Amino acid sequence: MKPHVNIVVLVDAVGALSDGTLHNGNLSLVDDGDFESHGQGTVDLCTIVVPGQVVQWTAIAIDVQTTAEISAITFLPPGGAAPARAPVWEAPSGGHENLDLKVWEGVVPAHLTRGVPYHYRLEVQMHEGRHSVLHLDSPALMCA
């Protein structure tokens, strides 16, 4: 088993800003995990992980003239649509720089229940301004 799982967040920033949503084909997620994750290439990616594994998220804009970066990742309470006051697990604030890509990283905790999807809010910043941050709540991590 790989010690890291990489999740790539492909963003059509022009489409997302025009539509005001990350849905409608404006964002897709893929991972390189050892297990069969569900929803590869969609906003509903459920990445299969194991406790102690490092998960890294990287946003990539599909148009080289636009920017897109992850501004926050917050895990949601079961069945909830809003972030928990005390999330199950939260990626470190601000991520860290790696070859000019902002990479968010966190370690899968041992207390997660196997077979239960842990959905997270993924916030993406594109350019500057009032409507430049969009989010979705559909991706998840699930322990094998």
Short mmCIF file of N, CA, C and O in Angstrom, two decimals:
data_model
loop_
_atom_site.label_atom_id
_atom_site.label_comp_id
_atom_site.label_asym_id
_atom_site.label_seq_id
_atom_site.Cartn_x
_atom_site.Cartn_y
_atom_site.Cartn_z
N MET A 1 0.83 -1.18 0.00
CA MET A 1 0.00 0.00 0.00
C MET A 1 0.88 1.26 0.00
O MET A 1 1.88 1.32 0.71
N LYS A 2 0.48 2.23 -0.80
CA LYS A 2 1.21 3.50 -0.86
C LYS A 2 1.02 4.29 0.44
O LYS A 2 -0.08 4.31 0.99
N PRO A 3 2.05 4.98 0.90
CA PRO A 3 1.89 5.80 2.10
C PRO A 3 1.11 7.09 1.83
O PRO A 3 0.61 7.72 2.75
N HIS A 4 1.01 7.49 0.55
CA HIS A 4 0.29 8.71 0.17
C HIS A 4 -0.81 8.39 -0.84
O HIS A 4 -0.64 7.51 -1.67
N VAL A 5 -1.90 9.14 -0.76
CA VAL A 5 -2.93 9.13 -1.79
C VAL A 5 -3.02 10.56 -2.29
O VAL A 5 -3.19 11.50 -1.49
N ASN A 6 -2.87 10.76 -3.58
CA ASN A 6 -2.95 12.08 -4.18
C ASN A 6 -4.33 12.26 -4.80
O ASN A 6 -4.78 11.41 -5.56
N ILE A 7 -4.97 13.37 -4.48
CA ILE A 7 -6.25 13.72 -5.08
C ILE A 7 -6.01 14.98 -5.90
O ILE A 7 -5.58 16.01 -5.37
N VAL A 8 -6.26 14.87 -7.20
CA VAL A 8 -6.10 16.02 -8.09
C VAL A 8 -7.48 16.62 -8.33
O VAL A 8 -8.44 15.92 -8.66
N VAL A 9 -7.57 17.93 -8.13
CA VAL A 9 -8.79 18.69 -8.32
C VAL A 9 -8.62 19.49 -9.61
O VAL A 9 -7.88 20.47 -9.64
N LEU A 10 -9.26 19.04 -10.68
CA LEU A 10 -9.18 19.73 -11.98
C LEU A 10 -10.30 20.76 -12.05
O LEU A 10 -11.47 20.41 -11.90
N VAL A 11 -9.93 22.02 -12.29
CA VAL A 11 -10.90 23.11 -12.23
C VAL A 11 -10.95 23.87 -13.55
O VAL A 11 -9.93 24.31 -14.06
N ASP A 12 -12.16 24.01 -14.09
CA ASP A 12 -12.41 24.92 -15.21
C ASP A 12 -12.86 26.23 -14.57
O ASP A 12 -14.04 26.46 -14.33
N ALA A 13 -11.88 27.08 -14.24
CA ALA A 13 -12.16 28.32 -13.51
C ALA A 13 -13.05 29.26 -14.31
O ALA A 13 -13.96 29.88 -13.76
N VAL A 14 -12.83 29.35 -15.61
CA VAL A 14 -13.66 30.23 -16.45
C VAL A 14 -15.11 29.75 -16.41
O VAL A 14 -16.04 30.54 -16.20
N GLY A 15 -15.33 28.45 -16.59
CA GLY A 15 -16.68 27.91 -16.54
C GLY A 15 -17.31 28.06 -15.18
O GLY A 15 -18.49 28.42 -15.05
N ALA A 16 -16.55 27.78 -14.12
CA ALA A 16 -17.07 27.88 -12.76
C ALA A 16 -17.47 29.31 -12.41
O ALA A 16 -18.55 29.54 -11.86
N LEU A 17 -16.62 30.27 -12.75
CA LEU A 17 -16.95 31.67 -12.46
C LEU A 17 -18.12 32.15 -13.31
O LEU A 17 -18.97 32.90 -12.84
N SER A 18 -18.20 31.69 -14.55
CA SER A 18 -19.32 32.07 -15.43
C SER A 18 -20.64 31.49 -14.93
O SER A 18 -21.66 32.17 -14.92
N ASP A 19 -20.60 30.21 -14.51
CA ASP A 19 -21.81 29.52 -14.05
C ASP A 19 -22.13 29.79 -12.59
O ASP A 19 -23.24 29.53 -12.14
N GLY A 20 -21.13 30.23 -11.82
CA GLY A 20 -21.32 30.44 -10.39
C GLY A 20 -21.39 29.13 -9.61
O GLY A 20 -21.92 29.09 -8.51
N THR A 21 -20.82 28.05 -10.18
CA THR A 21 -20.85 26.75 -9.52
C THR A 21 -19.67 25.90 -9.95
O THR A 21 -19.13 26.08 -11.05
N LEU A 22 -19.29 24.97 -9.08
CA LEU A 22 -18.26 24.01 -9.43
C LEU A 22 -18.86 22.76 -10.08
O LEU A 22 -18.15 21.89 -10.52
N HIS A 23 -20.18 22.70 -10.13
CA HIS A 23 -20.87 21.60 -10.80
C HIS A 23 -20.92 21.88 -12.30
O HIS A 23 -20.23 22.77 -12.78
N ASN A 24 -21.73 21.17 -13.04
CA ASN A 24 -21.89 21.35 -14.50
C ASN A 24 -20.60 21.08 -15.27
O ASN A 24 -20.34 21.69 -16.30
N GLY A 25 -19.76 20.18 -14.76
CA GLY A 25 -18.51 19.85 -15.46
C GLY A 25 -17.38 20.82 -15.21
O GLY A 25 -16.34 20.74 -15.86
N ASN A 26 -17.55 21.74 -14.26
CA ASN A 26 -16.52 22.74 -13.98
C ASN A 26 -15.42 22.24 -13.04
O ASN A 26 -14.42 22.92 -12.86
N LEU A 27 -15.63 21.08 -12.43
CA LEU A 27 -14.64 20.53 -11.52
C LEU A 27 -14.75 19.01 -11.57
O LEU A 27 -15.84 18.45 -11.68
N SER A 28 -13.60 18.34 -11.52
CA SER A 28 -13.60 16.89 -11.38
C SER A 28 -12.44 16.50 -10.48
O SER A 28 -11.43 17.20 -10.40
N LEU A 29 -12.62 15.39 -9.77
CA LEU A 29 -11.61 14.90 -8.84
C LEU A 29 -11.20 13.49 -9.24
O LEU A 29 -12.06 12.67 -9.59
N VAL A 30 -9.91 13.24 -9.16
CA VAL A 30 -9.37 11.89 -9.40
C VAL A 30 -8.31 11.61 -8.34
O VAL A 30 -7.68 12.54 -7.84
N ASP A 31 -8.15 10.32 -8.00
CA ASP A 31 -7.09 9.97 -7.06
C ASP A 31 -6.25 8.83 -7.60
O ASP A 31 -6.63 8.19 -8.59
N ASP A 32 -5.11 8.60 -6.96
CA ASP A 32 -4.22 7.53 -7.38
C ASP A 32 -4.08 6.47 -6.30
O ASP A 32 -3.06 5.80 -6.19
N GLY A 33 -5.12 6.30 -5.49
CA GLY A 33 -5.08 5.34 -4.39
C GLY A 33 -4.99 3.90 -4.86
O GLY A 33 -5.29 3.58 -6.01
N ASP A 34 -4.59 3.04 -3.92
CA ASP A 34 -4.46 1.61 -4.20
C ASP A 34 -5.80 0.88 -4.27
O ASP A 34 -5.88 -0.23 -4.78
N PHE A 35 -6.85 1.47 -3.72
CA PHE A 35 -8.15 0.83 -3.68
C PHE A 35 -9.05 1.42 -4.76
O PHE A 35 -8.77 2.49 -5.28
N GLU A 36 -10.15 0.76 -5.05
CA GLU A 36 -11.09 1.25 -6.07
C GLU A 36 -11.98 2.34 -5.49
O GLU A 36 -13.00 2.05 -4.87
N SER A 37 -11.60 3.57 -5.69
CA SER A 37 -12.41 4.70 -5.24
C SER A 37 -13.62 4.82 -6.15
O SER A 37 -13.59 4.41 -7.31
N HIS A 38 -14.69 5.38 -5.61
CA HIS A 38 -15.93 5.55 -6.36
C HIS A 38 -16.01 6.98 -6.90
O HIS A 38 -15.60 7.91 -6.24
N GLY A 39 -16.55 7.15 -8.10
CA GLY A 39 -16.79 8.48 -8.65
C GLY A 39 -15.57 9.17 -9.22
O GLY A 39 -15.52 10.41 -9.25
N GLN A 40 -14.59 8.40 -9.70
CA GLN A 40 -13.41 9.01 -10.31
C GLN A 40 -13.84 9.94 -11.45
O GLN A 40 -14.71 9.60 -12.24
N GLY A 41 -13.27 11.13 -11.50
CA GLY A 41 -13.56 12.09 -12.56
C GLY A 41 -14.82 12.91 -12.34
O GLY A 41 -15.24 13.65 -13.23
N THR A 42 -15.43 12.80 -11.16
CA THR A 42 -16.65 13.55 -10.86
C THR A 42 -16.45 14.38 -9.59
O THR A 42 -15.42 14.28 -8.93
N VAL A 43 -17.48 15.14 -9.23
CA VAL A 43 -17.45 15.89 -7.97
C VAL A 43 -17.81 15.00 -6.79
O VAL A 43 -17.73 15.43 -5.64
N ASP A 44 -18.22 13.76 -7.07
CA ASP A 44 -18.65 12.82 -6.03
C ASP A 44 -17.58 11.79 -5.69
O ASP A 44 -17.90 10.70 -5.21
N LEU A 45 -16.31 12.10 -5.92
CA LEU A 45 -15.24 11.15 -5.64
C LEU A 45 -15.28 10.72 -4.17
O LEU A 45 -15.31 11.56 -3.27
N CYS A 46 -15.26 9.43 -3.94
CA CYS A 46 -15.13 8.86 -2.60
C CYS A 46 -13.83 8.07 -2.59
O CYS A 46 -13.76 6.96 -3.12
N THR A 47 -12.80 8.67 -2.02
CA THR A 47 -11.45 8.09 -2.00
C THR A 47 -11.34 7.09 -0.86
O THR A 47 -11.63 7.42 0.29
N ILE A 48 -10.92 5.87 -1.20
CA ILE A 48 -10.75 4.83 -0.19
C ILE A 48 -9.34 4.95 0.40
O ILE A 48 -8.35 4.98 -0.33
N VAL A 49 -9.28 5.04 1.72
CA VAL A 49 -8.03 5.26 2.44
C VAL A 49 -7.92 4.30 3.62
O VAL A 49 -8.87 3.59 3.94
N VAL A 50 -6.76 4.30 4.26
CA VAL A 50 -6.56 3.54 5.50
C VAL A 50 -5.97 4.48 6.55
O VAL A 50 -5.30 5.46 6.21
N PRO A 51 -6.24 4.20 7.84
CA PRO A 51 -5.67 5.03 8.89
C PRO A 51 -4.15 5.13 8.77
O PRO A 51 -3.47 4.16 8.45
N GLY A 52 -3.64 6.33 9.01
CA GLY A 52 -2.21 6.59 8.93
C GLY A 52 -1.72 7.00 7.56
O GLY A 52 -0.61 7.49 7.42
N GLN A 53 -2.55 6.83 6.55
CA GLN A 53 -2.17 7.21 5.19
C GLN A 53 -2.25 8.74 5.06
O GLN A 53 -3.10 9.39 5.65
N VAL A 54 -1.34 9.31 4.29
CA VAL A 54 -1.32 10.75 4.04
C VAL A 54 -2.14 11.01 2.77
O VAL A 54 -1.95 10.35 1.76
N VAL A 55 -3.06 11.97 2.86
CA VAL A 55 -3.86 12.37 1.71
C VAL A 55 -3.39 13.76 1.30
O VAL A 55 -3.26 14.65 2.14
N GLN A 56 -3.12 13.93 0.00
CA GLN A 56 -2.69 15.23 -0.52
C GLN A 56 -3.65 15.66 -1.62
O GLN A 56 -3.93 14.88 -2.54
N TRP A 57 -4.15 16.89 -1.51
CA TRP A 57 -5.03 17.48 -2.52
C TRP A 57 -4.26 18.56 -3.26
O TRP A 57 -3.61 19.40 -2.65
N THR A 58 -4.37 18.57 -4.59
CA THR A 58 -3.75 19.60 -5.40
C THR A 58 -4.76 20.08 -6.43
O THR A 58 -5.35 19.27 -7.14
N ALA A 59 -4.96 21.39 -6.52
CA ALA A 59 -5.85 21.97 -7.53
C ALA A 59 -5.04 22.35 -8.76
O ALA A 59 -3.94 22.91 -8.65
N ILE A 60 -5.60 22.03 -9.92
CA ILE A 60 -4.97 22.40 -11.19
C ILE A 60 -6.03 23.02 -12.08
O ILE A 60 -7.08 22.42 -12.33
N ALA A 61 -5.77 24.25 -12.55
CA ALA A 61 -6.68 24.91 -13.49
C ALA A 61 -6.44 24.35 -14.88
O ALA A 61 -5.28 24.20 -15.29
N ILE A 62 -7.52 24.02 -15.59
CA ILE A 62 -7.33 23.44 -16.92
C ILE A 62 -6.99 24.49 -17.97
O ILE A 62 -6.49 24.15 -19.03
N ASP A 63 -7.23 25.75 -17.67
CA ASP A 63 -6.84 26.85 -18.55
C ASP A 63 -5.60 27.49 -17.93
O ASP A 63 -5.65 27.98 -16.81
N VAL A 64 -4.50 27.49 -18.65
CA VAL A 64 -3.24 27.97 -18.08
C VAL A 64 -3.23 29.46 -17.76
O VAL A 64 -2.37 29.93 -17.04
N GLN A 65 -4.20 30.21 -18.26
CA GLN A 65 -4.24 31.65 -17.99
C GLN A 65 -5.09 32.00 -16.78
O GLN A 65 -5.18 33.16 -16.41
N THR A 66 -5.70 31.02 -16.15
CA THR A 66 -6.50 31.27 -14.96
C THR A 66 -5.86 30.56 -13.78
O THR A 66 -5.07 29.64 -13.94
N THR A 67 -6.20 31.01 -12.59
CA THR A 67 -5.67 30.39 -11.38
C THR A 67 -6.79 29.71 -10.61
O THR A 67 -7.94 30.15 -10.66
N ALA A 68 -6.46 28.66 -9.93
CA ALA A 68 -7.39 27.97 -9.04
C ALA A 68 -6.56 27.34 -7.94
O ALA A 68 -5.55 26.70 -8.20
N GLU A 69 -6.98 27.56 -6.71
CA GLU A 69 -6.30 26.92 -5.59
C GLU A 69 -7.32 26.56 -4.52
O GLU A 69 -8.39 27.16 -4.44
N ILE A 70 -6.99 25.57 -3.74
CA ILE A 70 -7.86 25.15 -2.65
C ILE A 70 -7.69 26.16 -1.52
O ILE A 70 -6.57 26.40 -1.06
N SER A 71 -8.80 26.75 -1.08
CA SER A 71 -8.72 27.71 0.02
C SER A 71 -9.09 27.08 1.36
O SER A 71 -8.70 27.59 2.40
N ALA A 72 -9.84 25.94 1.34
CA ALA A 72 -10.19 25.26 2.58
C ALA A 72 -10.72 23.87 2.29
O ALA A 72 -11.35 23.65 1.25
N ILE A 73 -10.47 22.97 3.22
CA ILE A 73 -11.06 21.63 3.22
C ILE A 73 -11.54 21.41 4.64
O ILE A 73 -10.74 21.46 5.59
N THR A 74 -12.85 21.19 4.80
CA THR A 74 -13.43 20.99 6.12
C THR A 74 -14.36 19.78 6.08
O THR A 74 -15.24 19.71 5.22
N PHE A 75 -14.17 18.85 6.99
CA PHE A 75 -15.03 17.67 7.02
C PHE A 75 -16.38 18.00 7.64
O PHE A 75 -16.48 18.82 8.55
N LEU A 76 -17.43 17.40 7.10
CA LEU A 76 -18.80 17.68 7.48
C LEU A 76 -19.31 16.65 8.48
O LEU A 76 -18.86 15.50 8.47
N PRO A 77 -20.27 17.04 9.31
CA PRO A 77 -20.87 16.06 10.21
C PRO A 77 -21.71 15.07 9.40
O PRO A 77 -22.19 15.41 8.32
N PRO A 78 -21.88 13.85 9.90
CA PRO A 78 -22.69 12.87 9.17
C PRO A 78 -24.08 13.42 8.87
O PRO A 78 -24.75 13.94 9.76
N GLY A 79 -24.49 13.36 7.60
CA GLY A 79 -25.81 13.82 7.20
C GLY A 79 -25.98 15.32 7.19
O GLY A 79 -27.06 15.83 6.92
N GLY A 80 -24.91 16.08 7.48
CA GLY A 80 -25.02 17.53 7.56
C GLY A 80 -24.53 18.21 6.30
O GLY A 80 -23.71 17.69 5.58
N ALA A 81 -25.07 19.39 6.06
CA ALA A 81 -24.65 20.15 4.89
C ALA A 81 -23.73 21.30 5.26
O ALA A 81 -23.20 21.96 4.39
N ALA A 82 -23.57 21.56 6.55
CA ALA A 82 -22.70 22.65 6.98
C ALA A 82 -21.51 22.07 7.75
O ALA A 82 -21.64 21.03 8.38
N PRO A 83 -20.36 22.73 7.69
CA PRO A 83 -19.20 22.21 8.41
C PRO A 83 -19.49 22.10 9.91
O PRO A 83 -20.20 22.91 10.48
N ALA A 84 -18.92 21.06 10.51
CA ALA A 84 -19.08 20.85 11.95
C ALA A 84 -18.27 21.89 12.71
O ALA A 84 -17.29 22.41 12.22
N ARG A 85 -18.73 22.18 13.93
CA ARG A 85 -17.95 23.08 14.76
C ARG A 85 -16.60 22.45 15.11
O ARG A 85 -15.59 23.10 15.14
N ALA A 86 -16.62 21.17 15.40
CA ALA A 86 -15.39 20.43 15.65
C ALA A 86 -15.33 19.32 14.61
O ALA A 86 -15.91 18.26 14.79
N PRO A 87 -14.69 19.59 13.46
CA PRO A 87 -14.70 18.61 12.38
C PRO A 87 -14.05 17.29 12.79
O PRO A 87 -13.22 17.25 13.69
N VAL A 88 -14.44 16.23 12.11
CA VAL A 88 -13.86 14.91 12.32
C VAL A 88 -12.35 15.01 12.10
O VAL A 88 -11.56 14.47 12.83
N TRP A 89 -11.99 15.72 11.06
CA TRP A 89 -10.57 15.88 10.71
C TRP A 89 -10.49 17.05 9.77
O TRP A 89 -11.35 17.22 8.91
N GLU A 90 -9.52 17.89 9.92
CA GLU A 90 -9.40 19.04 9.04
C GLU A 90 -7.98 19.13 8.52
O GLU A 90 -7.02 18.93 9.26
N ALA A 91 -7.88 19.39 7.23
CA ALA A 91 -6.56 19.57 6.62
C ALA A 91 -5.93 20.83 7.21
O ALA A 91 -6.64 21.73 7.65
N PRO A 92 -4.60 20.91 7.26
CA PRO A 92 -3.95 22.07 7.84
C PRO A 92 -4.30 23.36 7.10
O PRO A 92 -4.42 23.36 5.89
N SER A 93 -4.51 24.43 7.83
CA SER A 93 -4.84 25.72 7.23
C SER A 93 -3.77 26.15 6.26
O SER A 93 -2.59 26.12 6.59
N GLY A 94 -4.21 26.54 5.08
CA GLY A 94 -3.29 27.11 4.11
C GLY A 94 -2.45 26.14 3.34
O GLY A 94 -1.80 26.52 2.40
N GLY A 95 -2.45 24.87 3.70
CA GLY A 95 -1.64 23.91 2.97
C GLY A 95 -0.17 24.30 3.04
O GLY A 95 0.27 25.00 3.94
N HIS A 96 0.60 23.85 2.09
CA HIS A 96 2.00 24.26 1.99
C HIS A 96 2.39 24.31 0.52
O HIS A 96 1.76 23.70 -0.31
N GLU A 97 3.42 25.08 0.24
CA GLU A 97 3.84 25.26 -1.15
C GLU A 97 4.68 24.08 -1.61
O GLU A 97 5.49 23.55 -0.86
N ASN A 98 4.49 23.67 -2.85
CA ASN A 98 5.25 22.57 -3.42
C ASN A 98 5.32 22.78 -4.93
O ASN A 98 4.33 22.59 -5.62
N LEU A 99 6.48 23.22 -5.44
CA LEU A 99 6.67 23.44 -6.87
C LEU A 99 5.59 24.33 -7.47
O LEU A 99 5.01 24.03 -8.51
N ASP A 100 5.29 25.43 -6.83
CA ASP A 100 4.31 26.41 -7.29
C ASP A 100 2.87 25.90 -7.28
O ASP A 100 1.99 26.53 -7.84
N LEU A 101 2.60 24.76 -6.69
CA LEU A 101 1.24 24.28 -6.53
C LEU A 101 0.91 24.30 -5.04
O LEU A 101 1.72 23.88 -4.23
N LYS A 102 -0.28 24.77 -4.68
CA LYS A 102 -0.66 24.72 -3.29
C LYS A 102 -1.18 23.33 -3.01
O LYS A 102 -2.13 22.88 -3.63
N VAL A 103 -0.53 22.62 -2.11
CA VAL A 103 -0.89 21.24 -1.78
C VAL A 103 -1.44 21.21 -0.36
O VAL A 103 -0.79 21.71 0.57
N TRP A 104 -2.63 20.64 -0.20
CA TRP A 104 -3.21 20.44 1.12
C TRP A 104 -2.93 19.00 1.51
O TRP A 104 -3.03 18.10 0.68
N GLU A 105 -2.61 18.79 2.77
CA GLU A 105 -2.20 17.47 3.20
C GLU A 105 -2.70 17.19 4.61
O GLU A 105 -2.75 18.08 5.43
N GLY A 106 -3.06 15.93 4.84
CA GLY A 106 -3.47 15.51 6.17
C GLY A 106 -3.31 14.01 6.31
O GLY A 106 -3.25 13.29 5.32
N VAL A 107 -3.23 13.54 7.56
CA VAL A 107 -3.08 12.11 7.85
C VAL A 107 -4.45 11.57 8.26
O VAL A 107 -5.14 12.16 9.08
N VAL A 108 -4.83 10.42 7.70
CA VAL A 108 -6.11 9.79 8.02
C VAL A 108 -6.04 9.29 9.47
O VAL A 108 -5.18 8.49 9.81
N PRO A 109 -6.96 9.78 10.33
CA PRO A 109 -6.91 9.36 11.73
C PRO A 109 -7.42 7.94 11.94
O PRO A 109 -8.20 7.42 11.15
N ALA A 110 -6.98 7.31 13.02
CA ALA A 110 -7.34 5.93 13.32
C ALA A 110 -8.78 5.78 13.80
O ALA A 110 -9.34 4.69 13.72
N HIS A 111 -9.42 6.84 14.26
CA HIS A 111 -10.76 6.71 14.85
C HIS A 111 -11.91 6.70 13.84
O HIS A 111 -13.06 6.52 14.23
N LEU A 112 -11.63 6.83 12.54
CA LEU A 112 -12.71 6.83 11.55
C LEU A 112 -13.32 5.43 11.44
O LEU A 112 -12.62 4.43 11.46
N THR A 113 -14.64 5.39 11.29
CA THR A 113 -15.36 4.12 11.16
C THR A 113 -15.20 3.60 9.74
O THR A 113 -15.42 4.32 8.78
N ARG A 114 -14.84 2.32 9.62
CA ARG A 114 -14.66 1.70 8.30
C ARG A 114 -15.99 1.63 7.56
O ARG A 114 -17.03 1.37 8.15
N GLY A 115 -15.93 1.89 6.25
CA GLY A 115 -17.11 1.78 5.40
C GLY A 115 -18.06 2.97 5.46
O GLY A 115 -19.08 2.96 4.78
N VAL A 116 -17.73 3.98 6.24
CA VAL A 116 -18.58 5.17 6.34
C VAL A 116 -17.92 6.31 5.56
O VAL A 116 -16.77 6.65 5.83
N PRO A 117 -18.63 6.90 4.58
CA PRO A 117 -18.03 8.02 3.85
C PRO A 117 -18.01 9.28 4.72
O PRO A 117 -19.01 9.63 5.34
N TYR A 118 -16.86 9.93 4.78
CA TYR A 118 -16.70 11.19 5.49
C TYR A 118 -16.61 12.29 4.44
O TYR A 118 -15.56 12.51 3.84
N HIS A 119 -17.76 12.97 4.22
CA HIS A 119 -17.83 14.02 3.21
C HIS A 119 -17.09 15.26 3.71
O HIS A 119 -17.03 15.53 4.92
N TYR A 120 -16.56 15.99 2.76
CA TYR A 120 -15.87 17.22 3.12
C TYR A 120 -16.26 18.36 2.18
O TYR A 120 -16.65 18.14 1.05
N ARG A 121 -16.20 19.56 2.73
CA ARG A 121 -16.42 20.78 1.94
C ARG A 121 -15.08 21.17 1.33
O ARG A 121 -14.10 21.38 2.04
N LEU A 122 -15.08 21.26 0.01
CA LEU A 122 -13.90 21.66 -0.74
C LEU A 122 -14.16 23.07 -1.27
O LEU A 122 -15.08 23.27 -2.05
N GLU A 123 -13.37 24.03 -0.80
CA GLU A 123 -13.51 25.42 -1.26
C GLU A 123 -12.37 25.74 -2.21
O GLU A 123 -11.20 25.47 -1.90
N VAL A 124 -12.73 26.31 -3.35
CA VAL A 124 -11.75 26.63 -4.38
C VAL A 124 -11.78 28.13 -4.65
O VAL A 124 -12.85 28.71 -4.88
N GLN A 125 -10.61 28.75 -4.62
CA GLN A 125 -10.44 30.18 -4.91
C GLN A 125 -9.98 30.34 -6.34
O GLN A 125 -8.99 29.70 -6.75
N MET A 126 -10.68 31.18 -7.11
CA MET A 126 -10.31 31.45 -8.49
C MET A 126 -10.26 32.97 -8.66
O MET A 126 -11.29 33.62 -8.52
N HIS A 127 -9.12 33.49 -8.91
CA HIS A 127 -8.92 34.94 -9.04
C HIS A 127 -9.25 35.64 -7.74
O HIS A 127 -9.15 35.06 -6.67
N GLU A 128 -9.68 36.88 -7.82
CA GLU A 128 -10.02 37.70 -6.66
C GLU A 128 -11.45 38.18 -6.81
O GLU A 128 -12.03 38.11 -7.88
N GLY A 129 -12.02 38.67 -5.74
CA GLY A 129 -13.33 39.29 -5.84
C GLY A 129 -14.41 38.59 -5.03
O GLY A 129 -14.19 37.56 -4.40
N ARG A 130 -15.59 39.19 -5.09
CA ARG A 130 -16.71 38.79 -4.25
C ARG A 130 -17.18 37.35 -4.49
O ARG A 130 -17.53 36.65 -3.57
N HIS A 131 -17.19 36.90 -5.72
CA HIS A 131 -17.70 35.58 -6.05
C HIS A 131 -16.57 34.63 -6.50
O HIS A 131 -16.83 33.70 -7.25
N SER A 132 -15.36 34.87 -6.01
CA SER A 132 -14.22 34.09 -6.49
C SER A 132 -14.00 32.78 -5.74
O SER A 132 -13.20 31.96 -6.17
N VAL A 133 -14.69 32.57 -4.62
CA VAL A 133 -14.57 31.32 -3.86
C VAL A 133 -15.88 30.55 -3.99
O VAL A 133 -16.94 31.04 -3.65
N LEU A 134 -15.77 29.33 -4.52
CA LEU A 134 -16.93 28.44 -4.64
C LEU A 134 -16.62 27.15 -3.89
O LEU A 134 -15.46 26.81 -3.68
N HIS A 135 -17.67 26.45 -3.48
CA HIS A 135 -17.44 25.20 -2.74
C HIS A 135 -18.43 24.12 -3.18
O HIS A 135 -19.45 24.40 -3.81
N LEU A 136 -18.09 22.89 -2.80
CA LEU A 136 -19.01 21.77 -2.93
C LEU A 136 -18.80 20.84 -1.75
O LEU A 136 -17.74 20.83 -1.13
N ASP A 137 -19.85 20.10 -1.41
CA ASP A 137 -19.85 19.24 -0.23
C ASP A 137 -19.92 17.76 -0.57
O ASP A 137 -20.19 16.93 0.30
N SER A 138 -19.73 17.38 -1.83
CA SER A 138 -19.98 16.00 -2.24
C SER A 138 -18.80 15.04 -2.17
O SER A 138 -19.01 13.83 -2.04
N PRO A 139 -17.52 15.45 -2.23
CA PRO A 139 -16.45 14.46 -2.16
C PRO A 139 -16.34 13.86 -0.75
O PRO A 139 -16.82 14.46 0.23
N ALA A 140 -15.71 12.70 -0.64
CA ALA A 140 -15.58 12.02 0.65
C ALA A 140 -14.33 11.17 0.70
O ALA A 140 -13.75 10.81 -0.32
N LEU A 141 -13.94 10.86 1.93
CA LEU A 141 -12.93 9.84 2.21
C LEU A 141 -13.66 8.70 2.92
O LEU A 141 -14.59 8.95 3.69
N MET A 142 -13.23 7.46 2.66
CA MET A 142 -13.84 6.31 3.35
C MET A 142 -12.74 5.30 3.67
O MET A 142 -11.93 4.96 2.81
N CYS A 143 -12.69 4.85 4.94
CA CYS A 143 -11.70 3.87 5.36
C CYS A 143 -12.06 2.49 4.84
O CYS A 143 -13.21 2.07 4.95
N ALA A 144 -11.07 1.80 4.31
CA ALA A 144 -11.26 0.42 3.81
C ALA A 144 -11.36 -0.53 4.98
O ALA A 144 -10.81 -0.32 6.02
#
